[in-house]
Coordinates of C-alpha atoms and ligand atoms in Angstrom, one line a residue:
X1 CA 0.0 10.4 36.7
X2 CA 2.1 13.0 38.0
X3 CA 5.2 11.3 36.0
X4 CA 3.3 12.4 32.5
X5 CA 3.2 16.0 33.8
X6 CA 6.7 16.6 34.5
X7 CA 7.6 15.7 30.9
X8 CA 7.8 19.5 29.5
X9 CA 7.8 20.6 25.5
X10 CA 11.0 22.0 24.6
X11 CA 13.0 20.3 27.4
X12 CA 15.9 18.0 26.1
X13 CA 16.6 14.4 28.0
X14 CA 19.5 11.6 27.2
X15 CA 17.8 8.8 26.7
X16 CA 18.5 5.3 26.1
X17 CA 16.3 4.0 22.8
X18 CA 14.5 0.3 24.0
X19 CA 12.1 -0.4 21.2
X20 CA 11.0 0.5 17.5
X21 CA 7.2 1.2 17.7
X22 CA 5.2 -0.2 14.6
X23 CA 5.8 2.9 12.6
X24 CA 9.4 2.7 12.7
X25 CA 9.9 5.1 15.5
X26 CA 12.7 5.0 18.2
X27 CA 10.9 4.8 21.9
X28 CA 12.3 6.0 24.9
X29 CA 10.4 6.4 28.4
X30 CA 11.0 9.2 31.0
X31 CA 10.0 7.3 34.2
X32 CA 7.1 5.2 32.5
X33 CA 6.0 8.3 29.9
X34 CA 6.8 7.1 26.4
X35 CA 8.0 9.1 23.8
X36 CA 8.4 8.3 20.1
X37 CA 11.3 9.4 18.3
X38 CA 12.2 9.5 14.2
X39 CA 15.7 8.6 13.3
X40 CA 16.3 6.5 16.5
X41 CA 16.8 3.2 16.8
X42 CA 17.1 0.6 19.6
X43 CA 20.3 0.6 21.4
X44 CA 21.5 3.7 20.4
X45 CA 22.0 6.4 23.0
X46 CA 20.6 10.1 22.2
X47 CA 20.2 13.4 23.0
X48 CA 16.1 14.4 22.4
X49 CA 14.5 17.9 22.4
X50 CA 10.5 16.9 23.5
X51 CA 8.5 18.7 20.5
X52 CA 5.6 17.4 21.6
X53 CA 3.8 16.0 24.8
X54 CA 0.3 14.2 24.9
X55 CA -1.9 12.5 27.8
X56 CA -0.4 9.5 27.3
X57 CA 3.0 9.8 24.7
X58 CA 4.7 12.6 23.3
X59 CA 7.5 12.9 20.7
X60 CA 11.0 14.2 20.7
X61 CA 13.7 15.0 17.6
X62 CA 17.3 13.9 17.9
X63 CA 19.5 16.8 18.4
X64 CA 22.6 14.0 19.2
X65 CA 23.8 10.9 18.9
X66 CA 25.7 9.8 21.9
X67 CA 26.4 5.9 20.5
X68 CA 24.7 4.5 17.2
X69 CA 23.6 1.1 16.6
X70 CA 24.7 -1.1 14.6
X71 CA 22.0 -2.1 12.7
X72 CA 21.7 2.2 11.2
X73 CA 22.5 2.1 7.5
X74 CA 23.3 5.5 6.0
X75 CA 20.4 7.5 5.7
X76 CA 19.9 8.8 2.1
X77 CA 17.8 11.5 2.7
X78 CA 16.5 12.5 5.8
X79 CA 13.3 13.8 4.0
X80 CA 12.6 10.1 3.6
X81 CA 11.6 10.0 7.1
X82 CA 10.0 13.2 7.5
X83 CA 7.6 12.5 5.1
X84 CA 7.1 8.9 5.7
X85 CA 8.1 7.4 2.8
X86 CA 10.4 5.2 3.7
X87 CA 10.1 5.3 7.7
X88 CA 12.8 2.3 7.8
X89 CA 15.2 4.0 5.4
X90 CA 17.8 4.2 8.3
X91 CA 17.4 0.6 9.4
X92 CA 20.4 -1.9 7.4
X93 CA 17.6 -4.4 5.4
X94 CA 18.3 -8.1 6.9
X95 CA 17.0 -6.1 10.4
X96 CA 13.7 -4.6 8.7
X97 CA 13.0 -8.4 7.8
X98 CA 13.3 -9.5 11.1
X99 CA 11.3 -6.3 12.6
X100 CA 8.5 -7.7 10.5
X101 CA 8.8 -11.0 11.3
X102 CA 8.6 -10.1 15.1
X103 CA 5.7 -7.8 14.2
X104 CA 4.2 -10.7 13.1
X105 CA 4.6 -12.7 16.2
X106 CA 3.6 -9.8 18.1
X107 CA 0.0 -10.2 16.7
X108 CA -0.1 -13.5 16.8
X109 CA 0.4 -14.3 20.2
X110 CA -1.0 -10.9 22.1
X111 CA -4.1 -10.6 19.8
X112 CA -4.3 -14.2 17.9
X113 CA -3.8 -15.6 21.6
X114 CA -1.9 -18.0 19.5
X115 CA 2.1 -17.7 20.6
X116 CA 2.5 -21.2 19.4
X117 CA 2.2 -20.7 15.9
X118 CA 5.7 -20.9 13.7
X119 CA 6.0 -17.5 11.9
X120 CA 8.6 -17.8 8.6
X121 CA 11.1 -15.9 8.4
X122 CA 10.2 -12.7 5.9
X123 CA 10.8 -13.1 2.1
X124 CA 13.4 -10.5 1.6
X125 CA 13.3 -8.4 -2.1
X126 CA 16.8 -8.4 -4.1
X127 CA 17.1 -5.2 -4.6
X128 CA 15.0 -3.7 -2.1
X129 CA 14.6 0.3 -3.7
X130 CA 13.3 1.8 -6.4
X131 CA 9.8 -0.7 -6.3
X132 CA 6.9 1.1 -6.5
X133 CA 5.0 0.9 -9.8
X134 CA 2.8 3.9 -8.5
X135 CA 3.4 7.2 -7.5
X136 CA 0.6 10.1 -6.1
X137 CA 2.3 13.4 -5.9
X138 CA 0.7 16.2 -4.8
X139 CA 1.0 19.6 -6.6
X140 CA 0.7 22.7 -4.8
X141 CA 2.2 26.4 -5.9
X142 CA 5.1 27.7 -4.7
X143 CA 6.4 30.8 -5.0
X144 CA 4.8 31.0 -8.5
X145 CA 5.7 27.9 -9.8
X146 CA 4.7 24.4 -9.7
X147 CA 6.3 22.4 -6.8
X148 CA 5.6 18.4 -6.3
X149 CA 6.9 16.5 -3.5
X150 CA 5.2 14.6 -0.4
X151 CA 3.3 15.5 2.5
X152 CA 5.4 16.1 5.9
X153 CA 4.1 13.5 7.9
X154 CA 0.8 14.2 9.9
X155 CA 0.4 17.3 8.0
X156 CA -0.7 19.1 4.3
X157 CA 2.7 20.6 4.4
X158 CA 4.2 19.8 1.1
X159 CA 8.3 18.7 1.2
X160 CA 9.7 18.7 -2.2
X161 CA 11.2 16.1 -3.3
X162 CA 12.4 14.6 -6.5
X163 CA 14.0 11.6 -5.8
X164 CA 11.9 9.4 -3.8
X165 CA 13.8 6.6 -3.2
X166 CA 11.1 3.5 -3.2
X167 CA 9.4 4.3 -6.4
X168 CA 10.3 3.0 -10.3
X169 CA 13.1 5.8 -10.9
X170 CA 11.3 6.2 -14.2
X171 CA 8.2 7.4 -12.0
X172 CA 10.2 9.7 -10.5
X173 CA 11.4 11.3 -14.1
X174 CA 8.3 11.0 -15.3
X175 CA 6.7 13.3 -12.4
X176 CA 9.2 16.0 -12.8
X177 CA 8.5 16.1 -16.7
X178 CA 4.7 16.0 -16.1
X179 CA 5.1 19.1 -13.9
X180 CA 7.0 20.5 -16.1
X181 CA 4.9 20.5 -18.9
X182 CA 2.1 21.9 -16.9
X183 CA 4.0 24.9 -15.5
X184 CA 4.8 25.3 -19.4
X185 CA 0.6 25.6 -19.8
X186 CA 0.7 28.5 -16.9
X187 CA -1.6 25.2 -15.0
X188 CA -2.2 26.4 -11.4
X189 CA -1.6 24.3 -8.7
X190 CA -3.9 23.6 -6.2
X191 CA -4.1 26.0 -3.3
X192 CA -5.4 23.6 -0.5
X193 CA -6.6 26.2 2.0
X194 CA -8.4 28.3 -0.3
X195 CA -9.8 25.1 -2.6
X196 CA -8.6 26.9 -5.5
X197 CA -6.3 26.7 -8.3
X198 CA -6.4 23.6 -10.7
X199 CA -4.1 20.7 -10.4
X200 CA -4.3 18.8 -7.1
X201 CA -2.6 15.3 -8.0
X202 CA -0.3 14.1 -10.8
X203 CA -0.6 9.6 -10.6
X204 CA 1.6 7.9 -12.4
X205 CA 1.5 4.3 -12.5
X206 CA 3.8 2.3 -14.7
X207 CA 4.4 -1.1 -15.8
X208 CA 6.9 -3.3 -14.5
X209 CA 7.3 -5.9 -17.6
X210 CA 5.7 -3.8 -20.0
X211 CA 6.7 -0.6 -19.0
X212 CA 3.0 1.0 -20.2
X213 CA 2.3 4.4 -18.2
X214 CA -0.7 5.6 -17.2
X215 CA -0.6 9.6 -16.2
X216 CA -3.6 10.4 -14.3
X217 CA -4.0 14.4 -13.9
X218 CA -6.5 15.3 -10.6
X219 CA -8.1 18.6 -11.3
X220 CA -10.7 20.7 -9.3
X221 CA -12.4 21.9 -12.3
X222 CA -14.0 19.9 -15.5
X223 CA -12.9 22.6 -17.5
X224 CA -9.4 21.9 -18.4
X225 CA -8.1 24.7 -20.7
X226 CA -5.6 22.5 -23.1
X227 CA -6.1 19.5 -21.2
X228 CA -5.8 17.2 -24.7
X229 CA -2.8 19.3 -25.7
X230 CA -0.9 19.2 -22.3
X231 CA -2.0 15.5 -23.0
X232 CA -0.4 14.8 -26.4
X233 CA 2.4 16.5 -25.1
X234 CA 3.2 13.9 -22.3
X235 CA 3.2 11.5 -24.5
X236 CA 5.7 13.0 -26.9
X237 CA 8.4 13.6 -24.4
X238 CA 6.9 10.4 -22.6
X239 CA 6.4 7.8 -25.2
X240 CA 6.2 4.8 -22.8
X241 CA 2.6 6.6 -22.2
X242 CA 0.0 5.5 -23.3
X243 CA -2.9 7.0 -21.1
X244 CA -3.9 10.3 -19.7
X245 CA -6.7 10.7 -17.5
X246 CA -8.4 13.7 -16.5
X247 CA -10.0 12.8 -12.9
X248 CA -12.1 15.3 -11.5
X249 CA -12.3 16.2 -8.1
X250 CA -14.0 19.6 -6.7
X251 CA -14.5 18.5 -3.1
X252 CA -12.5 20.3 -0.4
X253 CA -11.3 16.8 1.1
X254 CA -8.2 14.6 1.4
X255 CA -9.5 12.1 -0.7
X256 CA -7.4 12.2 -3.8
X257 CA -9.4 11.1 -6.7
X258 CA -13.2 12.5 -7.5
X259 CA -15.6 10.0 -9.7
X260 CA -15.9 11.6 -12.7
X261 CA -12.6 11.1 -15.4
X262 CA -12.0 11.6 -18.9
X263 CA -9.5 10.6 -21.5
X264 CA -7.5 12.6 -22.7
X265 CA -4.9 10.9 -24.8
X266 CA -4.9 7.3 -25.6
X267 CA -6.6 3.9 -23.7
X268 CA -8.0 3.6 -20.3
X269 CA -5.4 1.3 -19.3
X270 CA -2.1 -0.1 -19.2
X271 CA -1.0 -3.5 -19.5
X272 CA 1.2 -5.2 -17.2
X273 CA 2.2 -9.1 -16.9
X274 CA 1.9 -11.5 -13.8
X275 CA 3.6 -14.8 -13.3
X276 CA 3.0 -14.8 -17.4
X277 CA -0.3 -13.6 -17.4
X278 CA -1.6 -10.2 -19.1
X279 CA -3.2 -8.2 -16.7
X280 CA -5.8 -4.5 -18.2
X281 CA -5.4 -2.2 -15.1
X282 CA -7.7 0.5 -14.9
X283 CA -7.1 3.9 -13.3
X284 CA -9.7 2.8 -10.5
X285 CA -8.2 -0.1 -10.0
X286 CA -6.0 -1.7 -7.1
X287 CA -2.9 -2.9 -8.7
X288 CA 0.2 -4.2 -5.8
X289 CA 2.6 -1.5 -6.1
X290 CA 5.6 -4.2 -5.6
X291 CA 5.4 -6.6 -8.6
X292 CA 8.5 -8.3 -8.2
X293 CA 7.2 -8.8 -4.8
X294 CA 3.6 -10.0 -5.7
X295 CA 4.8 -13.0 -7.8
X296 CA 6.2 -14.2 -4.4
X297 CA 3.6 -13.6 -2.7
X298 CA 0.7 -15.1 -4.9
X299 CA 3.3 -18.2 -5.3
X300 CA 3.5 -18.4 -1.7
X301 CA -0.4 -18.5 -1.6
X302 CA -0.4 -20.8 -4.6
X303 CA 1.8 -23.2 -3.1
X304 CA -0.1 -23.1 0.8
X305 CA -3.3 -23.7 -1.3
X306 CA -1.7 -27.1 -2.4
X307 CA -4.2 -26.9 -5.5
X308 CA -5.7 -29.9 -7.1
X309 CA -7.8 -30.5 -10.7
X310 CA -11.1 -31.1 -8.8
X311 CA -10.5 -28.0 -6.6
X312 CA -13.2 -25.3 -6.4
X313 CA -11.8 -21.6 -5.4
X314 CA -13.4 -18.3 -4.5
X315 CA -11.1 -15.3 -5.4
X316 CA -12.4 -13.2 -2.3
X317 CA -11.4 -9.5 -3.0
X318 CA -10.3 -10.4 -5.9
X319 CA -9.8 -6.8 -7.4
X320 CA -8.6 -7.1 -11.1
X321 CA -8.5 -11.3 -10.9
X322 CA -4.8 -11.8 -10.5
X323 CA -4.3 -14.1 -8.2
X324 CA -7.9 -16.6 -9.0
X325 CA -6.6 -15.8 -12.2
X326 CA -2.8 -17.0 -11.7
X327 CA -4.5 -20.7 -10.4
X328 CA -6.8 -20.9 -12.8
X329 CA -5.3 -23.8 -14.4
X330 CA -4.7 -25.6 -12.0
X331 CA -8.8 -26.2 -11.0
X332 CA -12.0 -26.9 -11.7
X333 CA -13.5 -23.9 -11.3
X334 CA -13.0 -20.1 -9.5
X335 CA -14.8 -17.8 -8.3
X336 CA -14.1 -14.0 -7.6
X337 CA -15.9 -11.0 -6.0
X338 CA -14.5 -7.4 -5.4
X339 CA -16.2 -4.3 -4.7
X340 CA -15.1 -1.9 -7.4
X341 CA -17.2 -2.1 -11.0
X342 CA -13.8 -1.0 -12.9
X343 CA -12.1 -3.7 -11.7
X344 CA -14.2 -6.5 -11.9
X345 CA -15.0 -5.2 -15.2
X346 CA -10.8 -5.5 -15.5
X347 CA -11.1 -9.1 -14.2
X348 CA -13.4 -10.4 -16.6
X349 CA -11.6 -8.8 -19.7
X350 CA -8.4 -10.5 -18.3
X351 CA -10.1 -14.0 -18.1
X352 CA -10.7 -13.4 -21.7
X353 CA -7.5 -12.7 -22.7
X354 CA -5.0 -15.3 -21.1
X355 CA -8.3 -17.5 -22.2
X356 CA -9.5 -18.7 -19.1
X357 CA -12.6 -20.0 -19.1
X358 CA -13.1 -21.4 -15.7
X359 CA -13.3 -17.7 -14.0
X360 CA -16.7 -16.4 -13.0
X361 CA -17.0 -12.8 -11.2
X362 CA -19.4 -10.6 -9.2
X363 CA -19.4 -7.0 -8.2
X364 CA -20.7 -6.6 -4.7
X365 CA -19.6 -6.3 -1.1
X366 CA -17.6 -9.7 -0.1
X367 CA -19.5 -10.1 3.0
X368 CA -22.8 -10.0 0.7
X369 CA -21.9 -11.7 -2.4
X370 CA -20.3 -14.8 0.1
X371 CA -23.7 -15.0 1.8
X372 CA -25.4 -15.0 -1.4
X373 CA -23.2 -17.9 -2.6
X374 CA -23.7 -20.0 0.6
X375 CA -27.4 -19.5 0.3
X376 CA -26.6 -21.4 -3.0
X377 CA -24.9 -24.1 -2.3
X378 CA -21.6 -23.1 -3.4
X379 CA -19.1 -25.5 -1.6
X380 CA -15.2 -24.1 -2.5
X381 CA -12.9 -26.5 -1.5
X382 CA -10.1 -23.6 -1.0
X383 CA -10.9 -19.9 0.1
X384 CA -8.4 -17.4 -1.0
X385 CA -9.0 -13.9 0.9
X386 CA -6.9 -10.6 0.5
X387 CA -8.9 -8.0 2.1
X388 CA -8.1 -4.0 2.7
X389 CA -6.5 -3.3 5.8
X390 CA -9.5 -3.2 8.2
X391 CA -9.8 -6.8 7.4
X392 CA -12.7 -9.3 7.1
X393 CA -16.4 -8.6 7.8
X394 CA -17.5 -11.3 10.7
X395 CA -20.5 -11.8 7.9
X396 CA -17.6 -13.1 5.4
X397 CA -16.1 -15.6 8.5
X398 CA -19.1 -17.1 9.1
X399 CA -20.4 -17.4 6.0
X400 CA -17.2 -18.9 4.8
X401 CA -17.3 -21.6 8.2
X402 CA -20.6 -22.2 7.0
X403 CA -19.3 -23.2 3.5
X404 CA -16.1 -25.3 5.1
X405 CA -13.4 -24.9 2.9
X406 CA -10.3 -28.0 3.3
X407 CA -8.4 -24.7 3.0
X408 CA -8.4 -21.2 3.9
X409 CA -5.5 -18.9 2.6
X410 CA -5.3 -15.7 3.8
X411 CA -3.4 -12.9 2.3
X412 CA -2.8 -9.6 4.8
X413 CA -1.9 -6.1 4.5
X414 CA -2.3 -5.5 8.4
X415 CA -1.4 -8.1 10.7
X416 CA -3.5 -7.0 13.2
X417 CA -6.5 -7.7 11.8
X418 CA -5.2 -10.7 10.3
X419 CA -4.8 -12.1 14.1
X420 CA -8.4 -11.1 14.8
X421 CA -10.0 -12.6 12.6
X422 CA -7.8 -15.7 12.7
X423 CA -8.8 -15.7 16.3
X424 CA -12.5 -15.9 14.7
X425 CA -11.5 -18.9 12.7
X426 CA -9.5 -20.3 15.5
X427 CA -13.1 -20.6 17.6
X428 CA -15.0 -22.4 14.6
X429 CA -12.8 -25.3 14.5
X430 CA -10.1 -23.8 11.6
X431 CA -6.0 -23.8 13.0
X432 CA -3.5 -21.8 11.5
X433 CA -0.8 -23.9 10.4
X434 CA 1.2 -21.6 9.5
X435 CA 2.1 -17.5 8.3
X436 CA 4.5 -16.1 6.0
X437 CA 5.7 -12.5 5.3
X438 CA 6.7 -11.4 2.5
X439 CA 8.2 -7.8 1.9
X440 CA 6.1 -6.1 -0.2
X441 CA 6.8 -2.5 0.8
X442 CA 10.8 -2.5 1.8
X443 CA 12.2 0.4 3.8
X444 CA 8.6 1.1 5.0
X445 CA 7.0 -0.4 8.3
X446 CA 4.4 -1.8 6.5
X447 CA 4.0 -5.7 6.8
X448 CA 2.1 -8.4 4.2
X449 CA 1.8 -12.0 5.2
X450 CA -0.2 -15.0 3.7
X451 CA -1.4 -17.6 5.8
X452 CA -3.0 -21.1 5.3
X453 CA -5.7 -22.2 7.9
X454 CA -7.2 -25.5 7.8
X455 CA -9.8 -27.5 9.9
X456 CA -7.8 -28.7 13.2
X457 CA -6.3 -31.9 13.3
Ligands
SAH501 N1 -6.5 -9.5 -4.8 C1 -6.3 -8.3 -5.5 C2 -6.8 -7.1 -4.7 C3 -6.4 -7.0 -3.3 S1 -6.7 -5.4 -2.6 C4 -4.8 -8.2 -5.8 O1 -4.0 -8.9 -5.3 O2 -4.4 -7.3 -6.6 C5 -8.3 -5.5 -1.9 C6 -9.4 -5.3 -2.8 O3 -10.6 -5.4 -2.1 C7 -9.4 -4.0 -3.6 O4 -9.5 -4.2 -4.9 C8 -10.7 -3.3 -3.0 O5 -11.4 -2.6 -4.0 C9 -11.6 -4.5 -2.6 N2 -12.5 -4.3 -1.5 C10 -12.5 -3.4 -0.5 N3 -13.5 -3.6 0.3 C11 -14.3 -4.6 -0.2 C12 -15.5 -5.2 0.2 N4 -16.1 -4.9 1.3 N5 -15.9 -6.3 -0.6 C13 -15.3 -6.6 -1.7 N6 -14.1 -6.0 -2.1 C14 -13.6 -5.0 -1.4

């Protein structure tokens, strides 16, 4: 105890990096005290001013670099870091694979309890920048004009920023033209402290085969002086769009979007395609910002699912039916259940139009909607899950035990919870035979997986 107490804000150390905490931080310890570290990586030898000291960690900034490891690659922009947007940025790729990897092996043997299970190694993206089909900028005012950027990390400070690295570079264009056009309509940006001032949030999300964009403009107020002439406008310096949205949001909050949108030029959606399926995409939505990435993923769950004709499959979280949608073919019957209205209303639109007719969905809470089917009778013989990151309801587990699927795949956005609940499984009888990452989200920390589970034995 007394060790944490001689650790002093503003005091500088040299420190030897040991380990790269989840986030993608450097970690040091001053006898035992930990202290995370951005731009450091394991190995490397540094120089650290303490900026900030906690009970039980603190964190320190890199004033030098006594050696450097091998694995740094060169750092674009160190505003990439800052912000969080690409917290790996200065790690070379093959090693951010293998950082995954191990955090996947992490779980599974400290949380999991199941050390023995073979992890894969991480399916890598080609070209591992410029991915995201989805940007949400905030808009704030700056020195009388409009600036758009990110958020420093751990704060509402807005960084500016104009290239950001990870997304569609055609995302990136598109925001600064979108800002543009506002500041052209005298559009005030949102003054966070004060909950005043008009726009909060320019989205942008954009097509990957079909290059459709959807512009969604957050505003604090209904009344939008122009709105359907700032609207028309964006699409005539930005033909690929096809959709503005007005979304209205007048809380004081952090929540980006409010309930209430309009449309202000054009449809409610874009179109994108998926392993050669036409997907509608609403503005409410969930959509996998990585799409070269998804069609490895969902053929990665595809194949673990070993699919046959007399199969029956529930699409659990099944947001706008991609992935029950992608087997469809392949079996007798599938069913999907997500919790958003939009998108299930999404899903059942794109049954219709790749003409699937075996695709049957429900709005609800998975844990409900499961129990519901169970009371039933419904007997899948394969259970595809892809939950949000806190993971699946002990409701859902059991009622799925209940239901005994020959096969369980599991598709994870946190690993973490992935190993709990397979830990649930695990005491029901169902094994884990085996997990793969894929990288969905390059240069970031975070980590998708699928993984198939099957009765033991
Ligand atoms: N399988 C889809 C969506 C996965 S994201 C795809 O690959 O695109 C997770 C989805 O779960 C989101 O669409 C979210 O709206 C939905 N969701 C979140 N909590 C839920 C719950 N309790 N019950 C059902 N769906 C939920």
């Amino acid at each position: 105890m007394k060790e944490k107490l001689s650790v002093k804000k503003n005091e500088r150390y040299t420190l030897d990096i040991i380990d790269l905490s989840y986030e993608g931080m450097g970690v040091a310890k001053i006898d035992g005290y930990p202290l995370f570290i951005e731009n450091a990586l394991p190995g490397e030898r540094v120089e650290v001013l303490v900026v900030k000291v906690g009970n039980k960690f603190g964190y320190g900034k890199v004033e030098k670099w006594l050696t450097e490891s091998p694995d740094r690659q060169p750092l674009k922009d160190n505003r990439l870091l800052r912000t969080g947007i690409a917290p790996l940025a200065h790690l070379n790729y093959e090693q951010q694979l293998l950082f995954k990897q191990k955090q996947v092996e992490n779980v599974m043997s400290k949380i999991a309890k199941m050390p023995e299970v073979d992890i894969l190694p991480t399916i890598p993206m080609e070209n591992p920048v410029g991915y995201r089909n989805k940007a949400q900028i905030p808009v704030r005012r700056m020195d009388g004009r409009l600036a758009t950027g990110f958020y420093k990390k751990n704060s509402h400070e807005l960084v500016e920023i104009e290239d950001y690295y990870i997304q569609d570079p055609a995302i990136d264009e598109a925001i600064k033209r979108v800002r543009d056009i506002l500041q052209r309509f005298q559009v005030r940006g949102y003054n966070e402290a004060k909950n005043e001032g008009q726009i909060r949030h320019i989205i942008i999300r954009r097509g990957h085969y079909s290059h459709e964009m959807m512009v969604v403009l957050v505003t604090r107020k209904e009344k939008f002086f122009k709105g359907k002439e700032i609207a028309s406008i964006i699409h005539e310096e930005l033909p690929e769009v096809v959709s503005v949205i007005q979304n209205i949001n007048e809380e004081k909050t952090n929540v980006i979007l409010g309930d209430k949108e309009k449309v202000l030029y054009g449809r409610s959606y874009i179109e994108d395609q998926l392993l050669g399926k036409t997907y509608r995409i609403s503005s409410k939505s969930f959509y996998q910002v990585n799409t070269e990435q998804t069609e490895k993923l969902y053929q990665t769950a595809i194949e673990f699912a070993a699919l046959q004709k007399e199969d029956t499959v529930i699409d659990a979280y099944s947001g706008i039916g991609t992935i029950g949608l992608s087997l469809a073919d392949k079996v007798k019957e599938v069913y999907g259940m997500e919790l958003v209205p939009e998108a299930i209303e999404d899903a059942q639109f794109n049954a219709l139009t790749n003409k699937i007719e075996n695709a049957h969905y429900e709005v609800g809470k998975a844990e409900t909607v499961m129990k519901k089917w169970q009371d039933k009778g419904v007997k899948p013989s394969v259970i595809v899950v892809d939950p949000p990151r806190k993971g699946l309801d002990a409701r859902f587990i059991a009622s799925a035990i209940d239901m005994a699927p020959a096969k369980l795949v599991y598709i994870s956005c946190n690993p973490a919870t992935f190993a709990r609940d397979a830990k649930l499984f695990a005491e029901s009888g169902y094994e884990v035979k085996k997990v793969q990452p894929v990288d969905l989200f390059p240069q970031t920390h975070h980590v998708e997986l699928v993984a198939l589970l099957a009765p033991k034995g």
